[in-house]
mmCIF file of C-alpha atoms (C1' of nucleotides) in Angstrom:
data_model
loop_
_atom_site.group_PDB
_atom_site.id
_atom_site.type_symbol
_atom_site.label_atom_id
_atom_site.label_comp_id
_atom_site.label_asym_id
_atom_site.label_seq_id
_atom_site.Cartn_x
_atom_site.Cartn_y
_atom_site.Cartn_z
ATOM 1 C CA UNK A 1 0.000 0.000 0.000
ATOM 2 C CA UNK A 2 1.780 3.734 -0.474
ATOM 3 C CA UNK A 3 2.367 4.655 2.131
ATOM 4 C CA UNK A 4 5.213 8.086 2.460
ATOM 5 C CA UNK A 5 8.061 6.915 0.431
ATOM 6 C CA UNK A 6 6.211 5.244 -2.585
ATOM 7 C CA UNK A 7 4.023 8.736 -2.320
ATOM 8 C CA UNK A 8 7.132 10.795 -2.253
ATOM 9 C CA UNK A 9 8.767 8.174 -5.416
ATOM 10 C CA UNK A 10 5.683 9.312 -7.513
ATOM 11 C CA UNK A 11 5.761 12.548 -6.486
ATOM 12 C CA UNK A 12 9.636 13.065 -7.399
ATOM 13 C CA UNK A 13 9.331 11.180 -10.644
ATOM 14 C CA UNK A 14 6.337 13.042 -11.654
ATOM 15 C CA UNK A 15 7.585 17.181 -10.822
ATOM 16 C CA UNK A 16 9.470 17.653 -13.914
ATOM 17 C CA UNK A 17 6.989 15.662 -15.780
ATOM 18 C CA UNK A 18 3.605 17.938 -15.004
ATOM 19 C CA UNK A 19 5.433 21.252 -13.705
ATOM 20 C CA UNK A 20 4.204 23.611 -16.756
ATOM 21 C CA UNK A 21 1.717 21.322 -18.341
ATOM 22 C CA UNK A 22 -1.929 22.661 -19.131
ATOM 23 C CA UNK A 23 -4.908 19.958 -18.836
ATOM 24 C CA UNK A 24 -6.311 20.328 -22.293
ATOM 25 C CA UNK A 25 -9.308 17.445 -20.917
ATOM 26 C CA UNK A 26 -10.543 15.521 -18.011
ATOM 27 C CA UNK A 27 -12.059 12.343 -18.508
ATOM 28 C CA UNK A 28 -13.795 11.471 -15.091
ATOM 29 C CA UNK A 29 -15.082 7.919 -15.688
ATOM 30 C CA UNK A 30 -16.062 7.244 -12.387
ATOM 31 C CA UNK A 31 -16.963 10.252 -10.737
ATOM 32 C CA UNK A 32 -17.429 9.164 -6.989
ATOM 33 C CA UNK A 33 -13.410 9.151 -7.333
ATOM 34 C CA UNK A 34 -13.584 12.707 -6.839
ATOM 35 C CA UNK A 35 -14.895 13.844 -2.882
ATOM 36 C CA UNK A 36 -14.874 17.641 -3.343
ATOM 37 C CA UNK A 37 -16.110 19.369 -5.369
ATOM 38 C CA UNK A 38 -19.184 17.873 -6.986
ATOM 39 C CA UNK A 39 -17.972 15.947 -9.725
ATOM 40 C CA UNK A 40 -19.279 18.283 -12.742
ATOM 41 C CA UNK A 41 -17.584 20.959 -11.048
ATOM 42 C CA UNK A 42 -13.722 19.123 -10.687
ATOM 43 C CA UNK A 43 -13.774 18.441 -14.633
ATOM 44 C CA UNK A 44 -14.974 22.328 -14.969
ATOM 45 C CA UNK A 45 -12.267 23.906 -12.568
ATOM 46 C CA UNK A 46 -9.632 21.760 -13.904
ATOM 47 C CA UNK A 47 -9.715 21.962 -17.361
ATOM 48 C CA UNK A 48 -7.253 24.473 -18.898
ATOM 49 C CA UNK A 49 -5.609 25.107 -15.798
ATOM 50 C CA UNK A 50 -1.920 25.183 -15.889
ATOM 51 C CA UNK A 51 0.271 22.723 -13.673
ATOM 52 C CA UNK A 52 2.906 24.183 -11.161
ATOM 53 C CA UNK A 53 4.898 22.598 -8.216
ATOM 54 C CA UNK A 54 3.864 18.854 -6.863
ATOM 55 C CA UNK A 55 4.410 18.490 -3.737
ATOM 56 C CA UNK A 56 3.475 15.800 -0.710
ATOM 57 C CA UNK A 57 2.110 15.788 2.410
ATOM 58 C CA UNK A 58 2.061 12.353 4.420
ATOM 59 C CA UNK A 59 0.543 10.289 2.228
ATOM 60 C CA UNK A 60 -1.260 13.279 0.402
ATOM 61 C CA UNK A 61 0.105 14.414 -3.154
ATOM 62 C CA UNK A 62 -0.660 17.853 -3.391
ATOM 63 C CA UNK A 63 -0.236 19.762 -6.940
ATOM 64 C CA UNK A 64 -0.721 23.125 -7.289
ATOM 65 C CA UNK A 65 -2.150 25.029 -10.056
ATOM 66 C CA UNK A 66 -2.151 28.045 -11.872
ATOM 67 C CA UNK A 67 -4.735 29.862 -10.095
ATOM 68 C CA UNK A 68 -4.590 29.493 -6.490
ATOM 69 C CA UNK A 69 -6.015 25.669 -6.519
ATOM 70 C CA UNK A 70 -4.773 22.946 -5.108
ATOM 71 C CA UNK A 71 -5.382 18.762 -6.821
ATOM 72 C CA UNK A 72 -5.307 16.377 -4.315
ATOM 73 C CA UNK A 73 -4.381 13.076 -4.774
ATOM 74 C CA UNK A 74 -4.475 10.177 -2.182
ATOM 75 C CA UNK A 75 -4.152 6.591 -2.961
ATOM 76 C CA UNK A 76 -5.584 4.748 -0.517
ATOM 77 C CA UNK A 77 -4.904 0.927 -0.362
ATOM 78 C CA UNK A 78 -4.474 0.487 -4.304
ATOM 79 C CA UNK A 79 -4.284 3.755 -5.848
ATOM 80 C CA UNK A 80 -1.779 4.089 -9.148
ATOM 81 C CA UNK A 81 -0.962 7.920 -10.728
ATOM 82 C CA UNK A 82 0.230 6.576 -14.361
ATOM 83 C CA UNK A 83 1.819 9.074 -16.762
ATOM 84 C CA UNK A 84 1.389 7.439 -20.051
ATOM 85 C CA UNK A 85 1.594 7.860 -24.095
ATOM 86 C CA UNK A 86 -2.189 7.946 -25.227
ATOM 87 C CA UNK A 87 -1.365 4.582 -26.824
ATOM 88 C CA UNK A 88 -1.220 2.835 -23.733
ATOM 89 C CA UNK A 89 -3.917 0.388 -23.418
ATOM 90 C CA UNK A 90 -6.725 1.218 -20.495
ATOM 91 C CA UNK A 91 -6.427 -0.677 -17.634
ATOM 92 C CA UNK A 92 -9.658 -1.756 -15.902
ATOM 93 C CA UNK A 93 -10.387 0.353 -13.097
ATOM 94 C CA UNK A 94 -8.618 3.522 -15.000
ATOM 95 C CA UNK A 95 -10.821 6.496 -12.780
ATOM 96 C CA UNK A 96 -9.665 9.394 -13.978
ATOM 97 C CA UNK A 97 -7.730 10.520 -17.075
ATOM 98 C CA UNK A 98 -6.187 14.325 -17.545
ATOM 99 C CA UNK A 99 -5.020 14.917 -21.636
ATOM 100 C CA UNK A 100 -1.941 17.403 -21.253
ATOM 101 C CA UNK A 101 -0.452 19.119 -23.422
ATOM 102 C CA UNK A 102 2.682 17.531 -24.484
ATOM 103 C CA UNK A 103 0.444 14.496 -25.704
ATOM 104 C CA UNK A 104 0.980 12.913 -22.308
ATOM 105 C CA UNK A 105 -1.482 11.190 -20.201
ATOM 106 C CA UNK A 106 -1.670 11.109 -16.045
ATOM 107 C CA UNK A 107 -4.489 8.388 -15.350
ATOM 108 C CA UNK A 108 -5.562 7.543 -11.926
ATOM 109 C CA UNK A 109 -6.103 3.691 -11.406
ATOM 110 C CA UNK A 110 -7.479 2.138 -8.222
ATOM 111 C CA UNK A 111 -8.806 -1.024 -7.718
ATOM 112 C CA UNK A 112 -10.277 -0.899 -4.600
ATOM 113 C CA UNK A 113 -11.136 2.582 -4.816
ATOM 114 C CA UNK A 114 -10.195 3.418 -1.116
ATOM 115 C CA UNK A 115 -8.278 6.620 -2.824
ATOM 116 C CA UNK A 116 -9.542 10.038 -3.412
ATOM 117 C CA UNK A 117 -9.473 13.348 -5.689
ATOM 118 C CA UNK A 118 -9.675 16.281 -4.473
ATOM 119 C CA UNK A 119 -9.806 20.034 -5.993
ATOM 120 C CA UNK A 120 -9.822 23.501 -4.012
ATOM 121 C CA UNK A 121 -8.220 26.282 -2.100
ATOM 122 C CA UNK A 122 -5.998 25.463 0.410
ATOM 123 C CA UNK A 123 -8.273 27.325 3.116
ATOM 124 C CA UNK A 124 -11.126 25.297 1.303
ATOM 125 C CA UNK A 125 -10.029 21.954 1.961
ATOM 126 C CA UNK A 126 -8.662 22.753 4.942
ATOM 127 C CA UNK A 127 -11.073 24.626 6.643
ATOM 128 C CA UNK A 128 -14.086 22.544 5.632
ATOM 129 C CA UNK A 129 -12.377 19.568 6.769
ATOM 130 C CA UNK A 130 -11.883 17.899 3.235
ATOM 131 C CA UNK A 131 -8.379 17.562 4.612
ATOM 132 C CA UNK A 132 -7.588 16.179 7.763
ATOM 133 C CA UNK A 133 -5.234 17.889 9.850
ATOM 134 C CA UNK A 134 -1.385 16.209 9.788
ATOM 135 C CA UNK A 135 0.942 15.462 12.167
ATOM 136 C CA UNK A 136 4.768 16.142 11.439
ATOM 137 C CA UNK A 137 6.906 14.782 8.980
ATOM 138 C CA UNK A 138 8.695 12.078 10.344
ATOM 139 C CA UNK A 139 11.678 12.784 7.699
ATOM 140 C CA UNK A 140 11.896 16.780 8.637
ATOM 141 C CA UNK A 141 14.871 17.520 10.295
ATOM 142 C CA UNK A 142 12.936 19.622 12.422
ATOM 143 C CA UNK A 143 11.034 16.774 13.629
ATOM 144 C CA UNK A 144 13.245 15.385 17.110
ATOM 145 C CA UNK A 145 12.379 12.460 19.403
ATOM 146 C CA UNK A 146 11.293 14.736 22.032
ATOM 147 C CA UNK A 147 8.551 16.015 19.707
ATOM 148 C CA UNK A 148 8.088 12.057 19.382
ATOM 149 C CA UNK A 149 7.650 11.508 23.246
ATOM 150 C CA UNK A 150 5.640 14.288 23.294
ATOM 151 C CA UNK A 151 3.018 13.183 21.222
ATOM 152 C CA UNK A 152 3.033 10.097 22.653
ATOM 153 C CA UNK A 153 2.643 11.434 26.573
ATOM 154 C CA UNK A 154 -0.682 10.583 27.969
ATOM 155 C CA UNK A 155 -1.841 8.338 25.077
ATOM 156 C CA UNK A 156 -2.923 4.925 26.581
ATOM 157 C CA UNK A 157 -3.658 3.205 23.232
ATOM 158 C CA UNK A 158 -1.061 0.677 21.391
ATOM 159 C CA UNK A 159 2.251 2.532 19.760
ATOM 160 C CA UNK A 160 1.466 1.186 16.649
ATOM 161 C CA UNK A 161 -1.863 2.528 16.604
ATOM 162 C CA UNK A 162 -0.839 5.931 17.568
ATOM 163 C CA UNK A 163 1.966 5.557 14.413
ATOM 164 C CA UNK A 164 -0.429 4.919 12.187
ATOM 165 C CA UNK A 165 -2.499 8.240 13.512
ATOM 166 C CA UNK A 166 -2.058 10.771 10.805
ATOM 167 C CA UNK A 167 -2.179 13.080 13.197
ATOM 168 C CA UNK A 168 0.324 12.366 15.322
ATOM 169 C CA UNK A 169 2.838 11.304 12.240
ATOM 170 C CA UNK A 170 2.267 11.589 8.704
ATOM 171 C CA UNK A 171 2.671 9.142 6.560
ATOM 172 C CA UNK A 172 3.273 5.946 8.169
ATOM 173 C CA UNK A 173 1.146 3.042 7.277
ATOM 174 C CA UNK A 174 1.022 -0.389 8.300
ATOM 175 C CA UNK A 175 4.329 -1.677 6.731
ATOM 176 C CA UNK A 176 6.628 1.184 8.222
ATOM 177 C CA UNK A 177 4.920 1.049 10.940
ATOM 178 C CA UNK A 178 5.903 -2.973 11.903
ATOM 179 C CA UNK A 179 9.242 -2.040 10.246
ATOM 180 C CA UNK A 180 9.524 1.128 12.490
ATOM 181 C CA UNK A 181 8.930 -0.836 15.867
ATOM 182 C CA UNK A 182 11.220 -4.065 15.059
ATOM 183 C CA UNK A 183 14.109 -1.503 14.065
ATOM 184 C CA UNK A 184 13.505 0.284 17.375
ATOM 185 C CA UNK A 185 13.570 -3.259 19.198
ATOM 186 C CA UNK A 186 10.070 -2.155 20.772
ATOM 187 C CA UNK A 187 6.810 -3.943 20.968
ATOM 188 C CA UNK A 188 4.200 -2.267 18.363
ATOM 189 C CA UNK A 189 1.242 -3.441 21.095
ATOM 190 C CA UNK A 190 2.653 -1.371 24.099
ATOM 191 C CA UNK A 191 0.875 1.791 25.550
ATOM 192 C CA UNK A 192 1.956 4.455 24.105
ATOM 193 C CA UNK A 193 2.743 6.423 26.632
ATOM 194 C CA UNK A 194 4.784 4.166 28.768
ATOM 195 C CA UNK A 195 7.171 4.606 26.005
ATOM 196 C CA UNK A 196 10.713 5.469 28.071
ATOM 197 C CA UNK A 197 12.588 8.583 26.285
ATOM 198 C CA UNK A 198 15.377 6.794 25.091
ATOM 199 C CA UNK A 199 13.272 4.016 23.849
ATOM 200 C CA UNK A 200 11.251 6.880 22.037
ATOM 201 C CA UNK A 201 14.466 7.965 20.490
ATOM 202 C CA UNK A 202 15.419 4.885 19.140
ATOM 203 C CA UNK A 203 11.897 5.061 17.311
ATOM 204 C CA UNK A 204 11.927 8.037 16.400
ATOM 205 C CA UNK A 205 15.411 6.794 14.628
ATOM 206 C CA UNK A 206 14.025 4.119 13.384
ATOM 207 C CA UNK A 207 11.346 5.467 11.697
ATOM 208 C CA UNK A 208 13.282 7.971 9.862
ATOM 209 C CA UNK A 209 15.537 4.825 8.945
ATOM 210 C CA UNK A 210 12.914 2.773 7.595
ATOM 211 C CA UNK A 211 11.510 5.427 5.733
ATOM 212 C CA UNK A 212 14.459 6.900 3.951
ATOM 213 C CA UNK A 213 15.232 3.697 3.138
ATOM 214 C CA UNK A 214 12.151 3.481 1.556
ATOM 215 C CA UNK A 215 12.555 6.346 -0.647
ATOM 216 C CA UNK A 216 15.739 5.063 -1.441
ATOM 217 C CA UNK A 217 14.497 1.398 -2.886
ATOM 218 C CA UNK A 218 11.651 3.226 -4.343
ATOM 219 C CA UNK A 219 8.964 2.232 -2.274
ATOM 220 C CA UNK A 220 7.847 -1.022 -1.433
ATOM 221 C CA UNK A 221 5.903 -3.153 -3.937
ATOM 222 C CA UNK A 222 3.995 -5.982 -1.691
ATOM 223 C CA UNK A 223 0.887 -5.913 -3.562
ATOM 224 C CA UNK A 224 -0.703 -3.229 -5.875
ATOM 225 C CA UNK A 225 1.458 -0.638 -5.686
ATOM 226 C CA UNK A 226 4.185 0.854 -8.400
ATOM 227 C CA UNK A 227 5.341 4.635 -9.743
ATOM 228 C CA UNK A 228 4.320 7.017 -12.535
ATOM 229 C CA UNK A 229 5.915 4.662 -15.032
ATOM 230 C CA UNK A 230 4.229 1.360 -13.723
ATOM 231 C CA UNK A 231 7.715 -0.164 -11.918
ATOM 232 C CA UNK A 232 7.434 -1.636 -8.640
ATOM 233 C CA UNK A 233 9.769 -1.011 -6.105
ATOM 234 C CA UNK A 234 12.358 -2.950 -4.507
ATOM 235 C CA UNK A 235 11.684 -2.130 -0.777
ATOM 236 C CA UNK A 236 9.980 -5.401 -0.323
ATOM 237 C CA UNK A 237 12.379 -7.194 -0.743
ATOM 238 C CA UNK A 238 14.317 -6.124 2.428
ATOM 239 C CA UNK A 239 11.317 -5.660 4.606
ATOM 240 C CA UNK A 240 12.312 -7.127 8.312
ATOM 241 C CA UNK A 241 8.765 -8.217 9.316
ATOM 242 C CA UNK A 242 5.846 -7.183 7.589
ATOM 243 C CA UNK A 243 4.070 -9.384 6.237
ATOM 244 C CA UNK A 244 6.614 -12.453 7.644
ATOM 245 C CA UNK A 245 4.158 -13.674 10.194
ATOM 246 C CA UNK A 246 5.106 -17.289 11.756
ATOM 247 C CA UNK A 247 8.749 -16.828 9.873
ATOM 248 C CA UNK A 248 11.694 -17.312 11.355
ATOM 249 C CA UNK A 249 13.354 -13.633 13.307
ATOM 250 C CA UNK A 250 16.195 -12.220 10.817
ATOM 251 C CA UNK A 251 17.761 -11.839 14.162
ATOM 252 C CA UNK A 252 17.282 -14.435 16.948
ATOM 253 C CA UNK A 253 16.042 -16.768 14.582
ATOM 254 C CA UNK A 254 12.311 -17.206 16.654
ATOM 255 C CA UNK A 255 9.351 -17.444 14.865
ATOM 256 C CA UNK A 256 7.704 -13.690 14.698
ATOM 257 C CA UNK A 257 4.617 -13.521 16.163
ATOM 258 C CA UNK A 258 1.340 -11.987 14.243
ATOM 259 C CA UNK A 259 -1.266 -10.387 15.866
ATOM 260 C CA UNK A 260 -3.618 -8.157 15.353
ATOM 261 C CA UNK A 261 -3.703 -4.325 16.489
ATOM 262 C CA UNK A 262 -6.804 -1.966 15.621
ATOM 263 C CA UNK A 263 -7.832 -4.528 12.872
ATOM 264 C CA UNK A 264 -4.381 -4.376 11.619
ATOM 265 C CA UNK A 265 -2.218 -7.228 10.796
ATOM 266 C CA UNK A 266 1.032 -7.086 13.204
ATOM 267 C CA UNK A 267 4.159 -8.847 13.130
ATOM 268 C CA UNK A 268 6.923 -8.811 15.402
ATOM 269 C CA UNK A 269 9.186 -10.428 17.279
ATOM 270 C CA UNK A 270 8.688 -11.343 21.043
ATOM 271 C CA UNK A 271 11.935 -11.929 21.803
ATOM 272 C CA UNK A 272 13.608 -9.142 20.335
ATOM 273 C CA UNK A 273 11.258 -6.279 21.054
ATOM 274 C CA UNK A 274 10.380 -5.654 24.547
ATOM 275 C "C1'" DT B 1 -10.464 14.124 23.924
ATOM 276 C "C1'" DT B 2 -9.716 9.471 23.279
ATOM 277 C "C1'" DA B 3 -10.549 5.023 21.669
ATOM 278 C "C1'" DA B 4 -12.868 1.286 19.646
ATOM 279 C "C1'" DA B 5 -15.955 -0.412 16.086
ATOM 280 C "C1'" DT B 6 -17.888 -0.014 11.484
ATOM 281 C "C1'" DT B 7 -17.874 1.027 6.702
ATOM 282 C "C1'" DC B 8 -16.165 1.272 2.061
ATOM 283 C "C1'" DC B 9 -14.198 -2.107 -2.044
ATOM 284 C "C1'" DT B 10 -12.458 -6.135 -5.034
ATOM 285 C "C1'" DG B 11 -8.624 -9.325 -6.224
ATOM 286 C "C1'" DT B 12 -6.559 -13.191 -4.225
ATOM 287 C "C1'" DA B 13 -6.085 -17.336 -1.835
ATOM 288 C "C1'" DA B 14 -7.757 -20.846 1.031
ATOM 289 C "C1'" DG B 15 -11.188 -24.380 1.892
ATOM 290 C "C1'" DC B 16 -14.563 -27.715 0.541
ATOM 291 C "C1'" DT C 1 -12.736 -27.604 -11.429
ATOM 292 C "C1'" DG C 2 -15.785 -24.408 -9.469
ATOM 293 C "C1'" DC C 3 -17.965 -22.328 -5.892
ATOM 294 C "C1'" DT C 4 -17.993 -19.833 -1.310
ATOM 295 C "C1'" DT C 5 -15.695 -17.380 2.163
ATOM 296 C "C1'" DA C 6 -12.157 -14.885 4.602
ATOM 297 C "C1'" DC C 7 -8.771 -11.546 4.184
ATOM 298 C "C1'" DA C 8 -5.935 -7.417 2.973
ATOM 299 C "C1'" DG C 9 -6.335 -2.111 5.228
ATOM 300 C "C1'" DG C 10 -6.426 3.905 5.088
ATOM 301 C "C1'" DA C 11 -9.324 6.858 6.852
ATOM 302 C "C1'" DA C 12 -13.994 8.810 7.391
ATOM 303 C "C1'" DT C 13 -17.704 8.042 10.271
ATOM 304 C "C1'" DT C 14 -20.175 6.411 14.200
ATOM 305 C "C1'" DT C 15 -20.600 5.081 18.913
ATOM 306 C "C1'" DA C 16 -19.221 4.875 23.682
#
DNA sequence: TTAAATTCCTGTAAGC
DNA sequence: TGCTTACAGGAATTTA
C-alpha cells in the first residue's frame, strides 16, 4: 500500500513531468473518485488550468495550479498515478484521465477505490475539513524524538496505533509502521505512553531509517502498488517483518509472532522487542 | 479528547 | 474444477 516513500517516489518522478503542463481534458469515468467538489464541477475547474509545483504531504500528493487551486491526490490501499503515451492500453479500473499538453497522459487507477481526488483552495479543503489535519513529517529535520515523546505522553492506546495516527505522524502506514517498531527493538502493542525517552528515540530513529530507506528502494511493492511509469519497487524485498508472520526472526532466529492491532495485521518479534 | 468499532471495495487465496 | 468465504487495510464516520 503507499504509504510516504512510494508517495514521495511518484511525487519526485512526476515534478518535472507535469510542472508547466496545461490539462487540455478531463475524462472522469467514475466520478465518486472525486470527494470535493461535486464531480461536474472538478472536470470544470480543472480543465485548462496550468500545472505548477507537486508536492506531498504524508501520504497526500498535493499539486498546485495556476490559479490558487490545489489537486489532491491520495491513494488509498491500491491507488496508481500513471503518466502514459495515449497509446497505452486502459487498464480496468482507470478512474480518472487528464489529456496534457505535451500528448501525455496522467491516469488515476485504483482497484479498490479506497483513494480520493480532491480540488480547491488550500483554506477550502482545509477549513471545511476535506483535509484532515497532519501530524509532522517524520523525515523533517525539524522533527526530534522529544517532539516524538511528546506526542506520545498521555496516550494509553497501542504505539502502533498511535503511528499509524495521521495526526500524530504523517505518513506511516502499516508496513513502516511494523518495520519502524522491530528496528527500534520495541513492541508495536505497548501503551503508548509508557514509552521510556530513550526508547522513544530509538523510534523516532528508526522510523526515519525505515523510511528513507524506503525512498531510497523506491517504495515497497507488496501488492498493488508501483510509480508514474508502472515499476514496482524494490523495498519489499528487504522488509524485516511485515508481512513475515510465523517466519523465522532475521535476528534471533524465533518465529515472529502476528497479531492483530486496531484490525491491523502485526508482526513482530517477542523476543527481540520488549 | 480518546478510543474502539464499522464502513467502504475487489482481487486473491484458502477451503470444501 | 468451481464455488464460497475470509482476508488485505487507510481513513472517514459512528458510537461509547
Amino acid at each position: 500500500m503507499p504509504e510516504l516513500p512510494e508517495v514521495e517516489t511518484i511525487v519526485q518522478d512526476l515534478r518535472p513531468l507535469l510542472q508547466g503542463r496545461r490539462v487540455d481534458r478531463v475524462d472522469l469515468r467514475f466520478p465518486a473518485i472525486v470527494r470535493h467538489p461535486e464531480p461536474e464541477a472538478f472536470v470544470r475547474e480543472l480543465r485548462g488550468r496550468r500545472l505548477g509545483p507537486l508536492t506531498r504531504r504524508g501520504k497526500y500528493m498535493l499539486l498546485e495550479l495556476d490559479a490558487p487551486l490545489l489537486l489532491v491526490v491520495h491513494l488509498g490501499m491500491t491507488g496508481q498515478l500513471l503518466h502514459v503515451v495515449p497509446e497505452e492500453p486502459l487498464r480496468a479500473h482507470t478512474h480518472a484521465i487528464l489529456s496534457l499538453d505535451d500528448g501525455t497522459e496522467l491516469r488515476y487507477r485504483d482497484v479498490r477505490r479506497f483513494g480520493r481526488l480532491l480540488l480547491g483552495s488550500e483554506a477550502e479543503l482545509v477549513g471545511s475539513r476535506k483535509l484532515p489535519k497532519l501530524g509532522p513529517e517524520p523525515i523533517d529535520p525539524d522533527f526530534k524524538a522529544v517532539d516524538l515523546y511528546h506526542r506520545l505522553q498521555g496516550r494509553k492506546a497501542p504505539l502502533k496505533l498511535l503511528l499509524l495516527d495521521q495526526a500524530v505522524v504523517a505518513g506511516v502506514g502499516n508496513i513502516y509502521a511494523d518495520e519502524s517498531c522491530f528496528r527500534a527493538r520495541v513492541r508495536p502493542d505497548r501503551p503508548a505512553g509508557r514509552l521510556s525517552r530513550p526508547r522513544t528515540a530509538r523510534l523516532h530513529a528508526a522510523l526515519r531509517d525505515s523510511l528513507l530507506e524506503g525512498i531510497l528502494n523506491r517504495g515497497s511493492s507488496v501488492a498493488d502498488y508501483v510509480d508514474a511509469r508502472g515499476a514496482k519497487g524494490r523495498q519489499q524485498e528487504v522488509l524485516l517483518v511485515y508481512g513475515r508472520g510465523g517466519e523465522p526472526c532475521f535476528k534471533c532466529g524465533r518465529p515472529l509472532a502476528a497479531i492483530r492491532l486496531g484490525g491491523r495485521m502485526t508482526v513482530f518479534c517477542r523476543t527481540c522487542q520488549r
